[in-house]
Short mmCIF file of C-alpha atoms in Angstrom, two decimals:
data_model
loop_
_atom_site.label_atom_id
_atom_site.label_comp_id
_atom_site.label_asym_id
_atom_site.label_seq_id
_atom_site.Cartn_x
_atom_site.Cartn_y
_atom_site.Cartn_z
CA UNK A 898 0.28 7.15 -20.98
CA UNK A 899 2.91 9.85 -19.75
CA UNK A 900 2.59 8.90 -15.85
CA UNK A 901 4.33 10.53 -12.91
CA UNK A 902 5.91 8.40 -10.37
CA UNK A 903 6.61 10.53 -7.32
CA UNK A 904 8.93 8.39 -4.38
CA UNK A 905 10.74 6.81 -7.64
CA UNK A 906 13.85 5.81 -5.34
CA UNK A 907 11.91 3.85 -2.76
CA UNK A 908 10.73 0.18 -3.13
CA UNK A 909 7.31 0.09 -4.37
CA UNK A 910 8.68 3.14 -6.66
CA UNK A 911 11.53 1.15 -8.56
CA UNK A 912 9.45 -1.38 -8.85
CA UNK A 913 6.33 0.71 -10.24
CA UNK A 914 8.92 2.27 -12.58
CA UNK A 915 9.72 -0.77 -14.05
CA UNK A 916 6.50 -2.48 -14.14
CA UNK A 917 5.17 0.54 -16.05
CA UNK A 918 8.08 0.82 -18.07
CA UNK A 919 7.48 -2.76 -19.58
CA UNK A 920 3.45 -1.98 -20.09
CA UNK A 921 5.07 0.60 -22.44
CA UNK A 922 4.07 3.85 -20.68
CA UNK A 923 6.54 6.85 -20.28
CA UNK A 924 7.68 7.56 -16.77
CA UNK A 925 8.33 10.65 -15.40
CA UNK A 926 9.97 9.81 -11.92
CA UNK A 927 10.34 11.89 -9.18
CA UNK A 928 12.24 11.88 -5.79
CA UNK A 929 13.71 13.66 -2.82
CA UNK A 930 16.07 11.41 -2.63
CA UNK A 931 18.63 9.88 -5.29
CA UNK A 932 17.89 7.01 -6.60
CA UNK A 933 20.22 3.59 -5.30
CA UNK A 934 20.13 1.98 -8.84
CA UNK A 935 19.38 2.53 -12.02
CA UNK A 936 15.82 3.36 -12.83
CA UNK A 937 15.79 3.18 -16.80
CA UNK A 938 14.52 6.51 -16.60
CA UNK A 939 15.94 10.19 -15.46
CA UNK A 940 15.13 11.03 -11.67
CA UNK A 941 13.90 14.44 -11.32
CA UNK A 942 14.81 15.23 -7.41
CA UNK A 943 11.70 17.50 -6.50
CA UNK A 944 10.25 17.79 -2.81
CA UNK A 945 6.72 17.53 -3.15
CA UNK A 946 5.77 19.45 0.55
CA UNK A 947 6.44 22.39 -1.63
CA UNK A 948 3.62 22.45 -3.54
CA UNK A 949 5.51 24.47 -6.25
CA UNK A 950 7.59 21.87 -7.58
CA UNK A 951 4.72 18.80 -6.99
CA UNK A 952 2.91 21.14 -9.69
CA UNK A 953 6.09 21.25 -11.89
CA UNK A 954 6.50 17.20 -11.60
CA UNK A 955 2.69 16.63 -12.63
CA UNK A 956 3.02 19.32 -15.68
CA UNK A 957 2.46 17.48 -19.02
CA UNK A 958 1.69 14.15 -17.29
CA UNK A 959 -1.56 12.30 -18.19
CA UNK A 960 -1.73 10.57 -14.19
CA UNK A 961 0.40 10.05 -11.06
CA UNK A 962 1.29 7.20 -8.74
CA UNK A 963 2.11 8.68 -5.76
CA UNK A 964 4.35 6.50 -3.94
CA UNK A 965 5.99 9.36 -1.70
CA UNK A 966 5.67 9.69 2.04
CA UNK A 967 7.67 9.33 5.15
CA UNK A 968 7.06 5.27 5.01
CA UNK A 969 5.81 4.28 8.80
CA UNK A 970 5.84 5.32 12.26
CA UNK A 971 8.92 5.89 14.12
CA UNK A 972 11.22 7.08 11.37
CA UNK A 973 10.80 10.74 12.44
CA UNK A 974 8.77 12.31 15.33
CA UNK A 975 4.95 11.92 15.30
CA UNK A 976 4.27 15.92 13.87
CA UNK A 977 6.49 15.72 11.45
CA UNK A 978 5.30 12.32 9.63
CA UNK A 979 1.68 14.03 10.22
CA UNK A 980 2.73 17.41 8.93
CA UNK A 981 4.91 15.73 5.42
CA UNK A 982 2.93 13.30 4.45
CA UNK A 983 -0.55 15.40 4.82
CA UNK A 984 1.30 18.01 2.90
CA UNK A 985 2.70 16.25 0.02
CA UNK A 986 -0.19 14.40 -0.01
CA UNK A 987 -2.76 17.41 -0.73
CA UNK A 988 -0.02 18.89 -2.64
CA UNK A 989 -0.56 16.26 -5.43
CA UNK A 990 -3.75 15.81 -5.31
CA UNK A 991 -4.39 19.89 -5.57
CA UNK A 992 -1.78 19.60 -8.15
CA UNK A 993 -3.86 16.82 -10.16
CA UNK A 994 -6.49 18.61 -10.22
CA UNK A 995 -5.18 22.01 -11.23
CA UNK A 996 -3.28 20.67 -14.05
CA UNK A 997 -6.72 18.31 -15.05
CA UNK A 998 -4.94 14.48 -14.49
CA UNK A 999 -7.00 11.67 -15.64
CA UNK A 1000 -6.24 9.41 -13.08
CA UNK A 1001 -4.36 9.63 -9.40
CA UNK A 1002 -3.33 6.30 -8.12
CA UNK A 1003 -1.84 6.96 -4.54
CA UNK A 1004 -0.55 5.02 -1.55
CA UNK A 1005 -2.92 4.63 1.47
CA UNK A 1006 -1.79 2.21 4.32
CA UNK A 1007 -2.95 -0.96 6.17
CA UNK A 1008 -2.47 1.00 9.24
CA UNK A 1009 -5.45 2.54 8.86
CA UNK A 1010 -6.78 -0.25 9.48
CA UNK A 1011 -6.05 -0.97 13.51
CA UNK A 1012 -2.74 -1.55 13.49
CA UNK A 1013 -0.41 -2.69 15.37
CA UNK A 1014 -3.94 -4.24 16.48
CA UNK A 1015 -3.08 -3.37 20.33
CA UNK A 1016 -6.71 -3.54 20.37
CA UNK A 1017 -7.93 -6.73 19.02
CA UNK A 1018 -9.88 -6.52 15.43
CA UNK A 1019 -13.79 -6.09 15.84
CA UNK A 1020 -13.90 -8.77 13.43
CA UNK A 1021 -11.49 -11.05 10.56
CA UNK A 1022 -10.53 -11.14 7.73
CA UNK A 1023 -10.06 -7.32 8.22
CA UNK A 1024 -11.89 -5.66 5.43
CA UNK A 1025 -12.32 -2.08 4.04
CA UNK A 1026 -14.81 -1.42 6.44
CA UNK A 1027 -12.97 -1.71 9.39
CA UNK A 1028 -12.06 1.93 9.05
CA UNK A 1029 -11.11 4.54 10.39
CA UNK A 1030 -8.87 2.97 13.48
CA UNK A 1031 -5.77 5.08 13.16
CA UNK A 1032 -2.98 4.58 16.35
CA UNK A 1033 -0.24 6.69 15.02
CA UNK A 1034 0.34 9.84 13.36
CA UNK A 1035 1.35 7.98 10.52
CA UNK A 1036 -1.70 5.75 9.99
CA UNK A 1037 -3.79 9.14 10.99
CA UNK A 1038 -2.00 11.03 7.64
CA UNK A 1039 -3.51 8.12 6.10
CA UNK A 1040 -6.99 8.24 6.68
CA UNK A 1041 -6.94 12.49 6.76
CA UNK A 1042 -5.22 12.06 3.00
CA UNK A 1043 -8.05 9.63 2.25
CA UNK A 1044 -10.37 12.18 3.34
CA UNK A 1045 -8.35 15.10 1.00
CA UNK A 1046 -8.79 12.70 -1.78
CA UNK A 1047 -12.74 11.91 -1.21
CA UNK A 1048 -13.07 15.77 -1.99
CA UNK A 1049 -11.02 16.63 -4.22
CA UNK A 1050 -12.14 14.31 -6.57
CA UNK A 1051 -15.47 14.90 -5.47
CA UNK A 1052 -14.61 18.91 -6.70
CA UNK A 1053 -12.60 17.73 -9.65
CA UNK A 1054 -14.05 14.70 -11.71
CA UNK A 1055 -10.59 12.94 -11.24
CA UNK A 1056 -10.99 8.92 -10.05
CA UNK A 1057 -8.83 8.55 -6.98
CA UNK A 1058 -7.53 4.86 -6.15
CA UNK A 1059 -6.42 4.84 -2.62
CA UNK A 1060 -4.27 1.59 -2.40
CA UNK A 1061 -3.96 0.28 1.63
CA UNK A 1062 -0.53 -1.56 1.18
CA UNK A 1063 0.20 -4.16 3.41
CA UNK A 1064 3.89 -4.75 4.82
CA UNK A 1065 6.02 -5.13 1.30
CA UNK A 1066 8.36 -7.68 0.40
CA UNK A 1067 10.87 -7.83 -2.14
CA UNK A 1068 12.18 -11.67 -3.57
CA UNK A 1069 15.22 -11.42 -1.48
CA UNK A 1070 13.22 -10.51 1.92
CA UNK A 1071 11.74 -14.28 1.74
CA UNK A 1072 14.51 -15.81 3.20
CA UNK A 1073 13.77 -14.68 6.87
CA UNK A 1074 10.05 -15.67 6.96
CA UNK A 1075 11.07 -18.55 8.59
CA UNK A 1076 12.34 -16.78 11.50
CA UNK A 1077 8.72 -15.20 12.06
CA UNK A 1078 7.02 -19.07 12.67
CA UNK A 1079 8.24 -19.81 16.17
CA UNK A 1080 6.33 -16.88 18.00
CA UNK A 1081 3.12 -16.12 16.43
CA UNK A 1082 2.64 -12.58 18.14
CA UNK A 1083 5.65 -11.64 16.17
CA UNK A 1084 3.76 -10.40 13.16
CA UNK A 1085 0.18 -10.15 14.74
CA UNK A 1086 1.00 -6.14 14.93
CA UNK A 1087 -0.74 -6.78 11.07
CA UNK A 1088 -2.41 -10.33 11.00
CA UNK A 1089 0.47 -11.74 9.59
CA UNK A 1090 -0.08 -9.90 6.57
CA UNK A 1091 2.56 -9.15 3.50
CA UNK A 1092 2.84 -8.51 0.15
CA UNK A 1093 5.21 -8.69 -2.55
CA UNK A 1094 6.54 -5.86 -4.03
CA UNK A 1095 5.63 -6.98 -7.60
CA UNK A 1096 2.15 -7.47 -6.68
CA UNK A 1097 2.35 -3.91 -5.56
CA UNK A 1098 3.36 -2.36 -8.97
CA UNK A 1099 0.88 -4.43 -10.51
CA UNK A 1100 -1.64 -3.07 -8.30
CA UNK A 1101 -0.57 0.65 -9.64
CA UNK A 1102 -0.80 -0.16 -13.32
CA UNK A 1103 -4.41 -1.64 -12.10
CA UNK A 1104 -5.42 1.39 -10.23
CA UNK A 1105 -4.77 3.53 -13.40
CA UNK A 1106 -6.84 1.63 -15.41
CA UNK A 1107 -9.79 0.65 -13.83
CA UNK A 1108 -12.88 1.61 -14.34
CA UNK A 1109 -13.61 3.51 -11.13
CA UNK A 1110 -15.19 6.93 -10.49
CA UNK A 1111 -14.57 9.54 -7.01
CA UNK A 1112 -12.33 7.99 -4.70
CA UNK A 1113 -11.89 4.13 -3.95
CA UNK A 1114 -9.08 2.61 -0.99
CA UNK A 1115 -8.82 -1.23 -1.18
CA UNK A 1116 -6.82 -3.83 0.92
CA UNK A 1117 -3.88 -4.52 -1.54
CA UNK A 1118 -2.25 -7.64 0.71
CA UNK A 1119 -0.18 -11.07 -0.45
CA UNK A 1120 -3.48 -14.21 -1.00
CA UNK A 1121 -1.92 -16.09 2.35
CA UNK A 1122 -0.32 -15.19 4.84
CA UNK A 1123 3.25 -14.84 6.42
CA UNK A 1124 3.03 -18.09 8.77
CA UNK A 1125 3.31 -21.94 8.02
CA UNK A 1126 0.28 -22.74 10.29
CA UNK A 1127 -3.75 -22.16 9.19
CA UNK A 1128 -4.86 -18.75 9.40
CA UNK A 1129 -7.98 -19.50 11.76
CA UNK A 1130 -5.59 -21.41 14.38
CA UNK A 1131 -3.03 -18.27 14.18
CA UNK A 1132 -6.50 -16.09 15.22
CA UNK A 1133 -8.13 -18.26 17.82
CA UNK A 1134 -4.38 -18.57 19.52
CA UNK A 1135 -3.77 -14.98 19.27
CA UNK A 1136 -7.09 -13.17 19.14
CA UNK A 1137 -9.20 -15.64 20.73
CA UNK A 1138 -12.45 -13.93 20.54
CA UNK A 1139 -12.66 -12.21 17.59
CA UNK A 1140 -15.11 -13.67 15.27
CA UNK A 1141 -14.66 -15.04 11.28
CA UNK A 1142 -16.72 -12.65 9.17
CA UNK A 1143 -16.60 -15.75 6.58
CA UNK A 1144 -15.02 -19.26 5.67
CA UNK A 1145 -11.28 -18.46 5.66
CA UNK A 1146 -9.11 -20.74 3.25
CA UNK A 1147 -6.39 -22.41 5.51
CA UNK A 1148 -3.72 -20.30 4.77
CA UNK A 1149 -5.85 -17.25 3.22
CA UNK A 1150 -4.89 -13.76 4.23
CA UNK A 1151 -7.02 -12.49 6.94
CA UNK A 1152 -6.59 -8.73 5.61
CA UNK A 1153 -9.51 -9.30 2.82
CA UNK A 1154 -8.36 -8.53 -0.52
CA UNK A 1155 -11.66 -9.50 -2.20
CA UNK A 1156 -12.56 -5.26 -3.08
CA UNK A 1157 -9.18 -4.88 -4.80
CA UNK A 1158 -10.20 -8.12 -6.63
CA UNK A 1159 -13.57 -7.18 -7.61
CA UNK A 1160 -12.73 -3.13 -8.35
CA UNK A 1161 -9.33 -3.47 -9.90
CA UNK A 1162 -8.75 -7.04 -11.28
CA UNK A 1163 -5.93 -7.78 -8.55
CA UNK A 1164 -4.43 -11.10 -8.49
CA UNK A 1165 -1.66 -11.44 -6.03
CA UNK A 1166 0.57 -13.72 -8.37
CA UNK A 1167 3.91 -14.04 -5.69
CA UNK A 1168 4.32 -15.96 -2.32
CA UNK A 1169 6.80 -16.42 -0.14
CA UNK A 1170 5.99 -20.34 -0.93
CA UNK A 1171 7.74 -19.79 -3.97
CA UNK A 1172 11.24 -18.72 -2.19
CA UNK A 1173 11.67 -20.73 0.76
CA UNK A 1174 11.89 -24.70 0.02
CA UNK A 1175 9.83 -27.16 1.75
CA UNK A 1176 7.29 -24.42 2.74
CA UNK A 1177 3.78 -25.60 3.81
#
């Protein structure tokens, strides 16, 4: 397939670039900003809040992973991240479906979610259902783009695959997990969740080929999770209180990744097991 990659320079983008690159699939990538390496492909700068040139990136592709969006909260005031990422957001989808796309692969957030779970989870693992608990205009651009992309799909015939990325890691992030062990309520902002950034441009090849119809958003998180100690110990010491939905493994992720199994085929295949030595 001829598939647009819009935030190209960013991490899940070089890393969806590649990954797609190597399933043999022409990449047209696509950035407001230049790209810090070399992306085996041309970068097209575009600013997709101008709706304009998102049209001109999508013309004479067959799909789109769209990758682009101020990343989290805090980078730039609270109206802003609301007002960019809605817009670019409805920009491609509107774009999509103008031009007739086959497929639009986008990412959603695990902030949607609850987090930085200020208020304790109504229940664990955290699922898809546990939706929508938005606590920042970033999380909130989220679940209004998840919205957008319920109806125009709904309008348009076009399968939407929402992806709700968890924190993401790349190889050489591993090294400071260890630092996050001492204090659990370090990383309990997202149940100690993580995933790694290959997983994450496996996930977009996965969403473009499954067999979905309308609009789907699934939990794309790491199998375990960040800590060395048992997942249900980490919630009864933390969130004491919130009950197990179901047996959890004893180092299982408790941001349930069993929909993105079942609707896409995703198998996390990285851990930060595999990077630090004499990990539990």
């Amino acid at each position: 397939m001829r598939i647009c990659v819009t935030g190209a320079s960013g991490k899940a983008g070089r890393a969806t670039v590649a990954h797609l690159l190597a399933y043999g699939h022409e990449v047209v990538a696509t950035d407001v900003e230049p790209a810090a390496v070399d992306l085996g492909v041309p970068l097209l700068r575009a600013d997709l809040t101008d709706y304009g040139q998102a049209v001109e990136v999508l013309h004479d592709t067959e799909a789109v992973v769209h990758l682009a969006n101020i990343p989290a909260p805090g980078l730039r005031t609270p109206a802003v991240t609301l007002t960019a990422n809605t817009t670019m957001n409805s920009n491609v989808f509107l774009g999509a479906a103008q031009l007739g796309l086959s497929r639009v692969v986008w990412a959603s957030s695990e902030t949607t979610l609850g987090l930085p779970f200020d208020t304790p989870p109504r229940y664990a693992p955290v699922d898809e259902e546990h939706f929508p608990v938005p606590t920042t205009t970033y999380a909130l651009s989220k679940v209004v783009s998840e919205s957008l992309a319920e109806h125009v799909a709904g309008w348009s015939g076009i399968p939407f695959v929402g992806l709700r990325l968890s924190n993401i890691f790349l190889p050489e992030d591993y090294q400071r997990v260890p630092t996050f062990w001492a204090d659990p309520y370090a990383r309990k902002w997202n149940l100690w969740g993580y995933v790694d950034v290959r997983d994450v441009a496996e996930a977009c090849r996965l969403g473009l080929e499954a067999a979905v119809s309308g609009s789907r958003n699934v939990i794309v998180a790491a199998a375990d999770t960040i800590m060395d100690r048992p997942s249900v110990e980490l919630l009864g010491e933390v969130f004491p209180g919130v009950p197990l939905s179901r047996e959890v493994g004893e180092f299982e992720t408790l941001l349930a990744i069993d929909q993105a199994r079942e609707l896409l085929g995703f198998a996390p295949k990285h851990s930060w097991r595999d990077h630090v030595p004499g990990a539990a």
